[in-house]
Amino acid sequence: MAPSFDWWAKEVHRGTPVVVKMENPNNWAMVELEDPSEDEFLLQSADDGPMPALSRDRARNKNAKQLTWVLLLKAHRAAGCLTSIAAVLLRVAAAISRRVAAGKTDNEVDTNGHKTAENLTVKTRMYLCIKAFLWLSVVLLGFEIAAYYKGWHFGTPNLQLQYLYALANPLAVKGVFGSIYSRWVLIRAEYLAPPLQFLTNACILLFLVQSLDRLVLCLGCLWIRLKKIKPVPKQGAIDLESGEGGFFPMVLVQIPMCNEKEVYQQSIAAVCNLDWPKSKLLIQVLDDSDDPTTQLLIKEEVHKWQEEGANIVYRHRVIREGYKAGNLKSAMNCSYVKDYEFVAIFDADFQPNPDFLKRTVPHFKDNEELGLVQARWSFVNKDENLLTRLQNINLAFHFEVEQQVNGVFLNFFGFNGTAGVWRIKALEDSGGWLERTTVEDMDIAVRAHLHGWKFIFLNDVECQCELPESYEAYRKQQHRWHSGPMQLFRLCLPDVIKSKISVWKKFNMIFLFFLLRKLILPFYSFTLFCIILPMTMFIPEAELSAWVVCYVPATMSFLNILPAPKSFPFIVPYLLFENTMSVTKFNAMISGLFQLGSAYEWVVTKKSGRSSEGDLLSLIEKDPKHQRAESLPDLDEMREEIKKQEQKASRKKKHNRIYTKELALAFLLLTASARSLLSAQGIHFYFLLFQGISFLLVGLDLIGEQIE
């Protein structure tokens, strides 16, 4: 006998089953279960009659209600997305309103009483040039729009010689506007396009050379990974487990700092917890602070570690000459330094692991040519905001690719100024620390290389630190990092030429190390993407191919982001932000190359002290005998300090700033993107549009730390 139809009828009555899982109104999931088709409901067996019409109507009504619920839930999700977007837009509008109301620009003195790091003369001239380009582009855009609506649709593909000859004939053009525009097109084609095209081709050539250099570095890094190449200390150098039969030379540790009260405790605590015989370790805290309260706090911290048995001394210079280089030079002049063979340097925000010296110093054993062992940086706040994420991409590539490849194949790279161990003999042989530039670390590395010393980079030894979280701090840091190398290049070029190193090493230092990576990179980035590209929109006779604008930069960004694979979602913001930073880097490069005033200014990068809690807790867990990895000053003293800081904060309010050059370039690029629409240049339009938005966000200081 055929099965009863009651089971099917029951299912029809239930309709389409829908399961909705809802944790909260903004987080829900829906699963729609498969139901029998309508044809199956109409099936009838030999014993049963057709389905009643009333049952079919009820089933359809039930299905319609459930479909309505599904649509309502989807509408709710869409409304939630729109609400989120609206909330973000409102926050951005509020931030812009605060910027305008505060009226703080990059031309003013900062909260620490320092002038901005850029030379005022250069800055003003550069800003005036950008403004002139902006106003000219606005006028030309209006002119081109008027011509477009009058039927002048000239672009690069259809502007041939026959058209030029036609335009040159006065009888061929009717009207005053047509005559003026035809003359403008001729001037563009005959006088403006050729030099612009030449400059474009020159920048493209530099771009391709730099891209080839980047590709070679990446291939070198790939080779190192495939062959598992890494520096290994001599056999029997040290037993990391027992410490017996090890290599324990006299090591001096230096912590230079200046008004860095946010981070001094964690750096001193981390260094005092280094696993090294106390009789063979001396720690120098080199305090250049000009704030008496900060001096007192650091001195108190050193005193408390002395009471716990740490071999640590406090040094303070009354006159801060030579900035960090002068501080290190002064410390190396102490009489007791002659008893030490190696010196490890850590900036105030760096916290080495307890085994740092055990993993770096053994490489010097039986290797008399080795002058420097450099460790890699890691960042405790790399996910703090978009700015720190983008910085992490850059620095991950710098350490993983540039430093590692140059260390393995050339035994030379730029010293990073911290998280490294020097052989004191190498420092003395190279002339010691010099105050002639703001990149004393690169200076000593170049001089040591010219004297035949070799370097090792340890990619698997990390030292934690923190990244600048505000755009203002990052901008000042980048200005110093890009003006200093140009100062150094001018000063050391004769020494490089006269040195006894091989021709290949001279070529590498002059062309690759200095010119290509320190001068050409910021030059073409700014010139090609911020000046030439917008100009080609208004002078379309000069072409800039789509592969230059899109494909090659995207490929290079992909290669740059490989060492930080978790940052792949930020590949487009990274590409745009690097072009945005080219303004600051180009300005810094010009200042350093031509010895302008701002090239010699040192501004200490602002620290937030975020790296203190987790790292110090891990120190306590690893080494229980030091129960107080971080000591606190007396409570009464701390209360007084807090009151003073609150009073200072009330007098000196911190603001996000408006950056005038970036804003002017934003409007220039957006104007050029509007012009590109008239020529139907799709890739150029989107690049200019998003690059202009990037400049706008940076110009309004909407990237990085936001101050409410």
XYZ file of C-alpha atoms in Angstrom:
708
model
C 0.000 0.000 0.000
C 1.240 3.475 -0.800
C 2.345 5.566 2.171
C -0.150 7.926 3.718
C -0.120 11.546 2.518
C -0.715 12.896 6.061
C 3.027 13.255 6.678
C 3.420 15.441 3.599
C 0.370 17.468 4.483
C 1.830 18.137 7.915
C 5.054 19.385 6.376
C 3.134 21.615 3.976
C 1.335 23.152 6.910
C 4.704 24.021 8.533
C 5.915 25.822 5.409
C 9.584 26.629 4.690
C 11.588 26.041 7.884
C 13.851 28.986 8.748
C 16.249 28.980 11.715
C 17.379 32.403 12.925
C 20.285 32.661 15.391
C 20.498 36.069 17.019
C 23.072 37.025 19.674
C 22.252 40.730 19.493
C 20.392 42.990 17.036
C 23.578 43.576 15.015
C 24.856 39.993 14.986
C 22.499 37.352 13.620
C 22.630 34.438 11.230
C 19.880 32.786 9.206
C 19.716 29.226 7.898
C 16.929 28.335 5.456
C 16.170 24.615 5.343
C 15.315 22.926 2.073
C 11.600 22.231 1.642
C 9.672 20.088 -0.832
C 8.859 21.707 -4.162
C 5.396 22.798 -5.095
C 5.106 19.986 -7.628
C 5.617 17.437 -4.882
C 2.666 18.859 -2.983
C 0.447 18.294 -6.002
C 1.361 14.629 -6.326
C -1.463 12.234 -5.633
C -1.413 8.535 -5.119
C -3.862 5.969 -6.354
C -5.717 5.893 -3.011
C -5.662 9.551 -2.037
C -7.383 12.416 -3.665
C -5.866 15.800 -4.536
C -4.678 18.145 -1.765
C -7.480 20.345 -0.509
C -7.399 23.909 -1.866
C -7.614 25.320 1.703
C -4.391 23.508 2.731
C -2.547 24.831 -0.310
C -3.655 28.398 0.446
C -2.527 28.135 4.092
C 0.886 26.808 3.007
C 1.358 29.643 0.558
C 0.342 32.231 3.168
C 2.816 30.721 5.652
C 5.618 30.811 3.092
C 4.819 34.431 2.264
C 5.030 35.389 5.951
C 8.380 33.658 6.354
C 9.729 35.362 3.228
C 8.612 38.673 4.698
C 10.576 37.903 7.886
C 13.664 37.052 5.872
C 13.415 40.309 3.936
C 12.921 42.248 7.164
C 16.027 40.676 8.700
C 18.078 41.512 5.617
C 16.747 45.061 5.688
C 17.757 45.238 9.358
C 21.304 44.190 8.473
C 21.477 46.772 5.673
C 20.186 49.434 8.040
C 22.875 48.447 10.557
C 25.572 48.873 7.910
C 24.209 52.264 6.906
C 24.078 53.294 10.556
C 27.711 52.277 11.036
C 28.776 54.221 7.943
C 26.802 57.231 9.116
C 28.421 57.013 12.554
C 31.898 56.910 10.984
C 31.094 59.893 8.769
C 29.791 61.821 11.767
C 32.985 61.064 13.711
C 35.113 62.196 10.770
C 33.043 65.373 10.445
C 33.425 66.035 14.179
C 37.200 65.491 13.934
C 37.450 67.895 10.992
C 35.392 70.435 12.919
C 37.794 70.139 15.868
C 40.798 70.641 13.585
C 39.318 73.776 12.060
C 38.178 75.125 15.439
C 41.598 74.535 17.024
C 43.352 76.168 14.092
C 46.603 74.317 14.816
C 48.785 73.883 11.734
C 52.210 72.408 11.114
C 53.663 75.938 11.006
C 53.266 76.406 14.743
C 55.271 75.416 17.811
C 54.393 71.952 19.126
C 53.309 71.011 22.629
C 56.896 70.526 23.780
C 57.935 73.976 22.706
C 59.788 72.763 19.604
C 59.363 74.217 16.170
C 58.343 71.754 13.493
C 61.227 69.715 12.167
C 61.193 71.247 8.711
C 63.086 74.345 7.646
C 60.660 77.277 7.450
C 62.164 78.731 4.259
C 62.092 75.448 2.370
C 58.661 74.651 3.733
C 57.232 78.022 2.680
C 58.702 77.843 -0.803
C 57.492 74.301 -1.305
C 54.015 75.196 -0.054
C 53.860 78.245 -2.343
C 54.855 76.116 -5.342
C 52.190 73.544 -4.544
C 49.589 76.310 -4.095
C 50.571 77.821 -7.445
C 50.117 74.429 -9.128
C 46.775 74.068 -7.377
C 45.380 77.406 -8.542
C 46.693 76.827 -12.052
C 45.043 73.406 -12.143
C 41.710 74.877 -11.013
C 41.843 77.493 -13.787
C 42.809 74.882 -16.374
C 40.051 72.554 -15.190
C 37.448 75.260 -15.748
C 38.963 75.997 -19.161
C 38.916 72.302 -20.146
C 35.322 71.821 -18.970
C 34.187 74.776 -21.056
C 36.057 73.405 -24.065
C 34.611 69.957 -23.517
C 31.032 71.214 -23.649
C 31.875 73.146 -26.810
C 32.887 69.915 -28.509
C 36.681 69.936 -28.037
C 37.356 66.312 -27.112
C 41.090 66.095 -27.633
C 43.029 63.359 -25.953
C 46.335 61.651 -26.569
C 45.053 58.940 -28.959
C 43.332 61.282 -31.436
C 45.645 64.302 -31.303
C 47.677 63.686 -34.464
C 49.678 66.000 -36.720
C 46.782 66.569 -39.109
C 44.747 67.977 -36.239
C 47.601 70.317 -35.316
C 47.793 71.604 -38.872
C 44.042 72.127 -38.869
C 44.202 74.059 -35.626
C 46.996 76.245 -36.989
C 44.688 77.462 -39.753
C 42.749 80.505 -38.442
C 39.934 79.830 -40.926
C 39.329 76.399 -39.412
C 38.399 77.756 -35.996
C 35.377 79.881 -35.308
C 34.828 82.084 -32.303
C 37.100 83.745 -29.780
C 37.045 80.819 -27.364
C 37.843 78.344 -30.125
C 40.783 80.447 -31.262
C 42.178 80.724 -27.711
C 41.734 77.038 -26.986
C 43.295 75.981 -30.287
C 46.367 78.082 -29.476
C 46.537 76.515 -26.017
C 46.458 73.017 -27.537
C 49.286 73.950 -29.915
C 51.388 75.384 -27.086
C 50.747 72.231 -25.090
C 51.753 69.924 -27.913
C 54.797 71.829 -29.186
C 56.360 73.389 -26.074
C 55.031 71.859 -22.857
C 54.570 68.185 -23.689
C 58.147 67.372 -24.889
C 59.994 68.491 -21.703
C 57.265 66.994 -19.520
C 57.496 63.716 -21.414
C 61.289 63.733 -21.008
C 60.971 64.284 -17.250
C 58.319 61.570 -17.115
C 60.537 59.070 -18.919
C 63.469 59.917 -16.645
C 61.361 59.316 -13.529
C 59.996 56.086 -14.994
C 63.572 54.906 -15.581
C 64.505 55.677 -11.966
C 61.303 53.972 -10.857
C 62.165 50.805 -12.781
C 65.753 50.749 -11.487
C 64.532 51.093 -7.912
C 61.874 48.419 -8.506
C 64.551 46.092 -9.906
C 66.651 46.683 -6.792
C 63.646 45.837 -4.639
C 63.021 42.665 -6.646
C 66.660 41.548 -6.306
C 66.485 42.070 -2.536
C 63.330 39.942 -2.360
C 64.969 37.184 -4.417
C 67.948 37.293 -2.072
C 65.619 36.931 0.900
C 63.900 33.990 -0.795
C 67.281 32.337 -1.370
C 68.186 32.802 2.313
C 64.918 31.154 3.339
C 65.231 28.246 0.927
C 68.834 27.541 1.908
C 68.091 28.280 5.598
C 71.100 30.575 5.827
C 71.644 32.202 9.212
C 74.689 33.377 11.181
C 75.814 30.725 13.647
C 78.359 31.368 16.429
C 81.474 29.254 16.666
C 81.025 25.741 18.063
C 81.310 25.618 21.809
C 80.750 29.347 22.178
C 78.199 28.922 24.961
C 75.883 26.414 26.560
C 72.597 28.297 26.840
C 71.187 25.786 29.315
C 73.963 25.541 31.902
C 76.078 28.550 31.004
C 79.211 26.462 31.594
C 82.235 26.814 29.387
C 80.674 29.890 27.898
C 81.990 33.092 26.388
C 81.449 35.834 28.981
C 83.506 38.913 28.063
C 83.115 42.297 29.768
C 80.011 44.022 28.354
C 78.955 47.645 28.783
C 75.233 48.410 28.283
C 74.165 51.966 27.473
C 70.627 53.388 27.653
C 70.573 56.911 26.186
C 67.387 58.838 26.965
C 66.047 62.381 26.958
C 62.810 63.459 28.675
C 61.279 60.017 28.138
C 59.477 59.566 31.445
C 56.866 57.317 29.838
C 59.325 54.476 29.149
C 62.408 54.810 31.364
C 61.224 52.248 33.940
C 60.645 49.363 31.549
C 63.944 49.822 29.686
C 65.985 49.961 32.920
C 64.076 46.962 34.306
C 64.605 44.885 31.158
C 68.331 45.642 30.977
C 68.831 44.909 34.693
C 67.255 41.487 34.074
C 69.768 40.523 31.373
C 71.149 37.045 32.008
C 74.866 37.820 32.253
C 77.413 37.570 35.098
C 77.058 40.738 37.198
C 80.799 41.062 37.576
C 81.116 41.321 33.788
C 78.232 43.697 33.115
C 77.939 47.454 33.670
C 74.808 49.442 32.817
C 75.040 53.157 32.021
C 71.827 55.198 32.105
C 72.743 58.233 29.972
C 70.155 60.862 30.856
C 70.056 64.002 28.705
C 66.743 65.186 30.162
C 66.351 68.915 30.756
C 63.230 68.398 32.882
C 64.263 68.286 36.592
C 61.338 66.056 37.526
C 62.249 63.485 34.885
C 65.860 63.566 36.037
C 64.760 62.913 39.623
C 62.535 59.994 38.634
C 65.233 58.318 36.536
C 67.871 58.841 39.242
C 65.513 57.300 41.822
C 64.902 54.302 39.574
C 68.641 53.727 39.119
C 69.215 54.026 42.870
C 66.569 51.380 43.657
C 68.120 48.940 41.175
C 71.517 49.592 42.722
C 70.061 48.570 46.090
C 68.911 45.307 44.518
C 72.464 44.531 43.443
C 72.454 45.657 39.799
C 75.732 47.091 38.518
C 74.183 50.295 37.171
C 75.287 53.952 37.112
C 73.477 57.211 36.322
C 75.059 59.892 34.120
C 73.605 63.298 33.317
C 74.955 65.975 30.981
C 74.197 69.575 31.840
C 74.838 70.781 28.281
C 73.152 68.610 25.654
C 75.629 69.053 22.802
C 75.561 66.679 19.865
C 72.243 65.110 20.892
C 72.449 61.292 21.081
C 75.907 61.109 19.457
C 77.278 63.581 21.980
C 75.698 61.620 24.815
C 77.260 58.325 23.692
C 80.613 59.973 23.014
C 80.681 61.486 26.492
C 79.890 58.104 28.079
C 82.637 56.337 26.112
C 85.185 58.809 27.500
C 84.763 57.427 31.047
C 87.978 55.930 32.384
C 86.419 52.561 33.256
C 85.277 51.894 29.670
C 88.768 50.608 28.800
C 88.032 47.512 30.910
C 85.158 46.475 28.621
C 85.341 44.732 25.262
C 81.794 45.166 23.935
C 79.017 47.741 24.261
C 75.286 47.074 23.787
C 73.007 50.038 23.076
C 69.264 50.233 23.778
C 67.053 53.274 23.294
C 64.699 54.211 26.126
C 61.684 52.331 24.717
C 63.533 49.055 24.004
C 63.213 46.005 26.247
C 65.649 43.198 25.409
C 64.845 39.650 26.482
C 66.999 38.223 29.313
C 68.928 36.021 26.847
C 69.759 38.902 24.477
C 73.480 39.015 25.282
C 73.762 35.210 25.238
C 72.379 35.169 21.697
C 74.438 38.061 20.307
C 77.840 38.280 22.043
C 78.937 34.651 21.190
C 79.119 35.628 17.499
C 82.197 37.725 18.304
C 84.174 34.715 19.562
C 87.102 33.831 17.260
C 85.818 36.374 14.723
C 88.172 39.330 15.048
C 86.809 41.039 11.895
C 83.286 41.284 13.306
C 82.455 44.771 14.539
C 78.641 44.759 14.974
C 75.834 42.328 15.739
C 72.408 43.855 15.063
C 69.120 42.374 16.303
C 65.675 42.828 14.814
C 62.992 45.105 16.239
C 59.505 43.929 17.142
C 56.628 46.208 18.056
C 54.201 45.922 20.931
C 51.748 48.454 19.483
C 51.789 47.499 15.798
C 47.999 46.973 15.827
C 47.183 50.151 17.752
C 45.876 52.119 14.749
C 46.183 52.332 10.970
C 49.392 54.374 11.164
C 51.207 51.781 13.288
C 50.017 48.972 10.989
C 51.474 50.753 7.953
C 54.742 51.446 9.779
C 54.985 47.765 10.690
C 54.815 46.839 6.988
C 57.716 49.149 6.161
C 59.921 48.078 9.048
C 59.170 44.370 8.596
C 60.469 44.659 5.029
C 63.461 46.693 6.207
C 64.597 44.055 8.692
C 63.454 40.848 7.000
C 64.696 41.788 3.529
C 67.066 44.770 3.417
C 69.061 44.205 6.596
C 69.143 40.424 6.345
C 70.150 40.294 2.653
C 72.841 42.965 3.029
C 74.136 41.248 6.154
C 74.391 37.811 4.530
C 75.799 38.821 1.144
C 77.743 42.021 1.913
C 78.444 41.928 5.670
C 77.345 45.577 5.689
C 74.138 47.452 6.509
C 73.149 50.604 8.340
C 73.278 50.296 12.113
C 69.764 50.899 13.482
C 71.053 52.906 16.457
C 69.723 50.485 19.074
C 69.348 46.758 19.843
C 72.904 46.123 18.668
C 76.244 45.100 20.176
C 79.466 46.800 19.059
C 83.047 45.728 19.544
C 84.533 48.767 21.317
C 87.743 48.395 19.310
C 85.711 48.821 16.095
C 84.173 52.035 17.421
C 87.566 53.439 18.383
C 89.198 52.354 15.128
C 86.441 54.128 13.155
C 86.805 57.437 14.995
C 84.080 56.992 17.615
C 80.756 58.778 17.759
C 80.572 62.026 15.764
C 77.970 64.781 16.127
C 78.171 65.958 12.511
C 74.801 64.490 11.443
C 71.482 63.431 12.971
C 72.088 59.806 11.886
C 75.085 59.002 14.076
C 74.211 55.293 13.806
C 74.552 55.242 10.022
C 77.644 57.434 10.252
C 79.565 55.037 12.505
C 78.432 52.046 10.414
C 79.746 53.598 7.171
C 83.095 54.532 8.747
C 83.466 51.072 10.301
C 82.762 49.443 6.922
C 85.398 51.635 5.257
C 87.887 50.406 7.873
C 87.172 46.771 6.983
C 84.871 45.743 9.845
C 82.085 43.230 9.147
C 78.499 43.190 10.418
C 76.035 40.423 11.263
C 72.248 40.752 11.334
C 70.259 38.287 13.463
C 66.733 38.057 12.128
C 65.684 35.578 14.814
C 66.747 37.757 17.778
C 64.082 40.369 18.504
C 64.007 43.352 20.813
C 60.626 44.861 21.625
C 59.926 48.560 21.259
C 57.045 50.811 20.246
C 56.071 52.707 17.113
C 55.023 56.371 16.975
C 51.232 56.449 17.268
C 50.620 60.022 16.144
C 51.254 61.359 12.656
C 53.080 64.367 14.099
C 55.644 62.156 15.868
C 56.024 59.856 12.860
C 56.483 62.811 10.499
C 59.294 64.266 12.620
C 60.975 60.892 12.876
C 60.857 60.386 9.109
C 62.221 63.888 8.502
C 65.271 63.075 10.626
C 65.696 59.627 9.067
C 65.709 61.062 5.513
C 67.634 64.306 5.978
C 70.492 62.706 7.936
C 71.593 60.249 5.190
C 71.924 63.107 2.708
C 74.077 65.053 5.185
C 76.221 61.971 5.649
C 76.495 61.333 1.895
C 77.929 64.797 1.318
C 80.418 64.389 4.161
C 81.633 60.845 3.565
C 81.685 60.701 -0.268
C 85.383 61.702 -0.498
C 86.274 59.112 2.165
C 84.405 56.388 0.274
C 86.214 57.213 -2.972
C 89.637 57.264 -1.261
C 89.057 54.130 0.829
C 90.814 50.828 0.174
C 87.656 48.729 -0.073
C 86.853 46.967 -3.368
C 85.285 48.741 -6.336
C 82.103 46.666 -5.907
C 81.751 47.764 -2.276
C 82.287 51.398 -3.292
C 79.613 51.040 -5.979
C 77.224 49.416 -3.501
C 77.728 52.163 -0.919
C 77.540 55.138 -3.295
C 74.894 54.043 -5.788
C 72.737 51.486 -3.955
C 73.050 52.428 -0.278
C 72.964 56.218 -0.651
C 71.767 57.361 -4.074
C 69.171 54.731 -4.979
C 67.619 53.987 -1.569
C 68.063 57.352 0.158
C 67.875 59.967 -2.641
C 66.232 58.529 -5.754
C 63.381 56.781 -3.929
C 61.859 59.912 -2.299
C 62.658 61.992 -5.408
C 60.765 59.914 -7.957
C 57.935 59.027 -5.544
C 57.111 62.687 -5.002
C 57.894 63.943 -8.512
C 56.247 61.153 -10.481
C 53.058 60.541 -8.511
C 52.409 63.947 -6.927
C 53.570 66.376 -9.643
C 54.001 64.736 -13.052
C 50.859 62.574 -12.937
C 48.509 65.521 -12.226
C 50.296 67.595 -14.890
C 49.771 64.918 -17.539
C 46.033 65.226 -16.962
C 46.160 68.870 -18.072
C 48.792 68.200 -20.738
C 47.490 64.897 -22.141
C 50.034 64.987 -24.975
C 52.566 63.747 -22.411
C 51.660 60.173 -21.591
C 52.038 58.262 -18.343
C 51.129 54.646 -19.012
C 48.703 52.722 -16.842
C 51.346 50.115 -15.953
C 53.441 52.857 -14.334
C 50.490 54.200 -12.368
C 48.951 50.917 -11.296
C 50.611 47.610 -12.070
C 54.256 48.182 -11.086
C 53.407 50.068 -7.835
C 50.914 47.340 -6.919
C 53.561 44.662 -7.543
C 56.134 46.520 -5.442
C 53.597 46.985 -2.638
C 52.863 43.265 -2.789
C 56.575 42.488 -2.401
C 56.903 44.985 0.452
C 54.045 43.416 2.354
C 55.283 39.803 2.058
C 57.339 39.911 5.309
C 54.159 40.960 7.161
C 51.522 38.611 5.640
C 48.862 39.540 8.208
C 48.907 43.066 6.759
C 47.654 42.034 3.286
C 44.233 43.691 3.832
C 46.111 47.013 4.095
C 47.965 46.760 0.783
C 45.998 49.572 -0.895
C 46.213 51.992 2.073
C 49.924 51.162 2.287
C 50.526 52.069 -1.377
C 48.631 55.349 -1.020
C 50.223 56.257 2.308
C 53.764 55.699 1.007
C 53.095 58.161 -1.814
C 51.628 60.584 0.724
C 54.742 60.388 2.918
C 56.913 61.155 -0.116
C 56.243 64.877 0.479
C 57.891 64.787 3.912
C 60.712 62.536 2.709
C 61.416 64.684 -0.349
C 61.494 67.844 1.762
C 63.842 66.165 4.259
C 66.103 64.900 1.481
C 66.443 68.413 0.028
C 67.165 69.855 3.489
C 69.934 67.330 4.129
C 71.441 67.514 0.650
C 71.769 71.299 0.646
C 72.597 71.716 4.369
C 69.467 73.645 5.285
C 68.758 74.460 8.925
C 66.197 71.765 9.709
C 68.614 69.029 8.649
C 70.543 69.491 11.911
C 67.563 69.483 14.256
C 66.957 66.475 16.474
C 63.472 65.954 17.897
C 63.024 62.995 20.266
C 60.216 60.715 19.023
C 57.254 60.874 21.398
C 56.642 57.634 23.324
C 53.392 56.401 24.865
C 54.845 53.744 27.192
C 52.497 51.004 25.950
C 55.224 48.373 26.103
C 55.539 48.308 29.877
C 52.824 46.020 31.233
C 52.916 42.759 29.302
C 56.672 42.601 28.865
C 57.477 43.277 32.493
C 55.010 40.632 33.632
C 56.746 38.155 31.348
C 60.064 39.149 32.910
C 58.680 38.306 36.367
C 57.439 34.918 35.128
C 60.745 34.067 33.466
C 62.951 35.169 36.367
C 61.138 34.855 39.713
C 64.213 35.923 41.684
C 63.661 39.497 40.488
C 60.183 39.940 41.864
C 60.173 43.679 41.185
C 60.856 44.036 37.494
C 59.524 47.567 37.675
C 60.048 49.718 40.746
C 57.922 52.691 41.639
C 59.045 55.934 43.259
C 57.744 57.000 46.639
C 53.969 57.517 46.644
C 54.117 61.042 48.041
C 56.619 62.007 45.401
C 54.470 60.403 42.732
C 51.399 62.355 43.880
C 53.335 65.592 43.659
C 54.558 64.617 40.218
C 51.019 63.845 39.038
C 49.809 67.238 40.287
C 52.601 69.005 38.446
C 51.895 67.102 35.253
C 48.181 67.910 35.480
C 48.982 71.587 35.908
C 51.283 71.455 32.903
C 48.649 69.640 30.852
C 46.048 72.274 31.711
C 48.353 74.989 30.438
C 49.505 73.061 27.376
C 46.687 71.294 25.554
C 47.600 68.741 22.914
C 45.966 69.016 19.511
C 45.769 67.199 16.216
C 47.109 69.470 13.515
C 46.279 70.533 9.979
C 49.122 69.928 7.519
C 49.029 72.567 4.811
C 51.235 70.945 2.149
C 49.314 67.684 2.319
C 45.985 69.503 2.060
C 47.137 71.561 -0.941
C 48.337 68.408 -2.689
C 45.037 66.688 -1.873
C 43.059 69.372 -3.714
C 45.575 69.350 -6.576
C 45.171 65.595 -7.059
C 41.383 65.742 -6.742
C 41.290 68.516 -9.348
C 43.453 66.399 -11.665
C 41.147 63.423 -11.129
C 38.197 65.549 -12.254
C 40.169 66.513 -15.378
C 40.964 62.852 -16.106
C 37.235 62.152 -16.422
C 37.128 64.348 -19.517
C 39.748 62.117 -21.161
C 38.063 58.902 -19.948
C 41.287 57.704 -18.300
C 39.867 55.139 -15.902
C 42.930 53.917 -13.998
C 44.381 57.419 -13.778
C 41.101 58.735 -12.420
C 40.804 56.147 -9.667
C 44.455 56.482 -8.674
C 44.246 60.275 -8.486
C 40.938 60.118 -6.636
C 42.099 57.714 -3.927
C 45.533 59.333 -3.684
C 43.835 62.696 -3.225
C 41.618 61.266 -0.492
C 44.726 59.807 1.166
C 46.408 63.227 1.171
C 43.199 64.744 2.528
C 43.020 62.311 5.447
C 46.679 62.860 6.296
C 46.403 66.622 5.864
C 43.551 66.693 8.383
C 45.523 64.396 10.715
C 42.842 61.707 10.624
C 45.412 58.918 10.573
C 47.104 57.835 13.771
C 46.345 58.941 17.313
C 43.162 61.005 17.654
C 42.912 63.524 20.503
C 39.376 64.161 21.646
